[in-house]
PDB file of C-alpha atoms in Angstrom:
ATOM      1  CA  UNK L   1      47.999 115.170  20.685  1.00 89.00           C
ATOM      2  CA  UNK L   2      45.741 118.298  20.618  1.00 92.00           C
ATOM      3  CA  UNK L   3      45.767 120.674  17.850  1.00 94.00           C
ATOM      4  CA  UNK L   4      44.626 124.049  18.364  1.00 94.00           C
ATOM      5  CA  UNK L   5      43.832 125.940  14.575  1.00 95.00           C
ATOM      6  CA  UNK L   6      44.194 129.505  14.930  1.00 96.00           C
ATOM      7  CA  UNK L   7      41.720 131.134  11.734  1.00 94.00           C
ATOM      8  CA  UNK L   8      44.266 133.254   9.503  1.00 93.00           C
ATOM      9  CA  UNK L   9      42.047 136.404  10.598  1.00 93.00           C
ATOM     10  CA  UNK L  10      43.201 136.058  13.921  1.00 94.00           C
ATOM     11  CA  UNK L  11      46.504 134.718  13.789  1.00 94.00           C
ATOM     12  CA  UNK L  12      47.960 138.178  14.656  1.00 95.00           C
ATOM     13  CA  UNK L  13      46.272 139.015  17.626  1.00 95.00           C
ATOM     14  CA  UNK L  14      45.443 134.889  18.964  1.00 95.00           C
ATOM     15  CA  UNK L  15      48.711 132.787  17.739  1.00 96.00           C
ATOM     16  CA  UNK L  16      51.521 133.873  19.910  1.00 96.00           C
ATOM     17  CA  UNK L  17      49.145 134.354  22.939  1.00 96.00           C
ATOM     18  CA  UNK L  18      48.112 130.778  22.682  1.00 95.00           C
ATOM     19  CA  UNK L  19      51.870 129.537  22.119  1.00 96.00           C
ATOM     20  CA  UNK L  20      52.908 130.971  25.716  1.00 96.00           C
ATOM     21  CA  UNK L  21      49.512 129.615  27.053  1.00 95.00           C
ATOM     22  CA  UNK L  22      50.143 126.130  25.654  1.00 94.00           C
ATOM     23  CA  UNK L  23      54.115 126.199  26.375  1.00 94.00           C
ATOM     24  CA  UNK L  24      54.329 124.040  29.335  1.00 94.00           C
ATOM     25  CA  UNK L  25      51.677 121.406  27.682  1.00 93.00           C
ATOM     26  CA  UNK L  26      53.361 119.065  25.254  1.00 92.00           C
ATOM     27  CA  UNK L  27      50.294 117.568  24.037  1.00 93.00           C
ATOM     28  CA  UNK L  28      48.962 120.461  22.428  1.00 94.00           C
ATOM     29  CA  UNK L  29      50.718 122.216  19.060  1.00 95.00           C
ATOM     30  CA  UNK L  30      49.254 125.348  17.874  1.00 96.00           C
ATOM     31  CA  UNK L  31      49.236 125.811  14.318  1.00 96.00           C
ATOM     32  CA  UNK L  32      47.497 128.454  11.783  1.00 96.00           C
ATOM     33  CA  UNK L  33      44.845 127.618   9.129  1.00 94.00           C
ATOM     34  CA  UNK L  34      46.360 128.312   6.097  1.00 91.00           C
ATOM     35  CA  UNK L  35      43.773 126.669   3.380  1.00 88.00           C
ATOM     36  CA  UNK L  36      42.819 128.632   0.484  1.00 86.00           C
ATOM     37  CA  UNK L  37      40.190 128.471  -2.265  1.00 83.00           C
ATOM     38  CA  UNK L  38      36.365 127.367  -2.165  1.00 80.00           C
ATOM     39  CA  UNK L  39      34.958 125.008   0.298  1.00 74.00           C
ATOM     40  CA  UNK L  40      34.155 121.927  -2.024  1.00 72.00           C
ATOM     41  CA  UNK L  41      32.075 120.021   0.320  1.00 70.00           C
ATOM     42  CA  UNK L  42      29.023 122.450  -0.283  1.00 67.00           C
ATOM     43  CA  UNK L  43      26.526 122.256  -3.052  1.00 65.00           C
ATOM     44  CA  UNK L  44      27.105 118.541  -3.537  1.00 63.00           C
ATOM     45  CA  UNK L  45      26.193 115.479  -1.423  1.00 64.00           C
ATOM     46  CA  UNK L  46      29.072 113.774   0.038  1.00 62.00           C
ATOM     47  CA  UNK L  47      29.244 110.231  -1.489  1.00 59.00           C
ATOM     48  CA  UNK L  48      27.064 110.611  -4.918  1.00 64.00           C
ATOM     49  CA  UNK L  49      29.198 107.927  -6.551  1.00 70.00           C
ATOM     50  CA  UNK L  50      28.682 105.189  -3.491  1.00 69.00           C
ATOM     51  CA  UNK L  51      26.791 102.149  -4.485  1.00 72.00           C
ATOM     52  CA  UNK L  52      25.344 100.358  -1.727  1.00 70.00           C
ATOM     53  CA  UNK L  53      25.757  96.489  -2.017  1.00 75.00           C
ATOM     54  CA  UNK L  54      24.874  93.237  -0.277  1.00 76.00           C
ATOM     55  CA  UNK L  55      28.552  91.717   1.196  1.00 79.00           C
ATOM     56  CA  UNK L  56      27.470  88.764   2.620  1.00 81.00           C
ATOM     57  CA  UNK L  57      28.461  85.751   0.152  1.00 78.00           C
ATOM     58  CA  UNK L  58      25.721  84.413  -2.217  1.00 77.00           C
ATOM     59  CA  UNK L  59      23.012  81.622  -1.436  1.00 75.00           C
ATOM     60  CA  UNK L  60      24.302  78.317  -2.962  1.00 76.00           C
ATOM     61  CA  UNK L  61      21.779  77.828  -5.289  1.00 79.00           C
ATOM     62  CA  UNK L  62      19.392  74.945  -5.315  1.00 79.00           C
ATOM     63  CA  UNK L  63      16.829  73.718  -2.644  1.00 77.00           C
ATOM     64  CA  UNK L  64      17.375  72.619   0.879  1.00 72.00           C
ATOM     65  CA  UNK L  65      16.106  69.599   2.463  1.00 71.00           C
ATOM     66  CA  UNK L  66      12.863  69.492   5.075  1.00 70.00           C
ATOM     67  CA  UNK L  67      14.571  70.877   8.375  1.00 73.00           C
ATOM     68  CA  UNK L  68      11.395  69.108  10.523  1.00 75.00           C
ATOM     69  CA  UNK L  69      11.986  66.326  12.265  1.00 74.00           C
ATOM     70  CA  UNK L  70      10.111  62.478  10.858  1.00 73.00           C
ATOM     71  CA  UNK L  71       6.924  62.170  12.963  1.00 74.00           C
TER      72      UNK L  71
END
């Protein structure tokens, strides 16, 4: 599925043109952008809150024995 967002600005002259360009494709919907209010992704850096952490499962603690083979 392909959306194509008009801008409110230029719904009136762009939005019914592209609805009879689009009419014989059924993959594609044409819709308008209708969001209001600031832009909240500027001024801060996405992900401030993230800690990054170590997944993989702990050591078992303790020591290992001698991996070399006897002479």
């Amino acid at each position: 599925m392909i959306t194509c967002v008009v801008p409110r600005e230029l719904a009136d002259e762009l939005y019914d043109t592209l609805v009879a360009y689009y009419a014989n494709n059924p993959n594609v919907e044409v819709i308008v952008d209708r969001r209001t209010g600031p832009d909240r992704r500027r001024g801060t850096s996405p992900g401030g809150k993230r800690v990054t952490r170590d997944r993989r499962r702990p050591r078992v603690p303790g020591t290992f024995l001698d991996t070399d083979p006897p002479a």
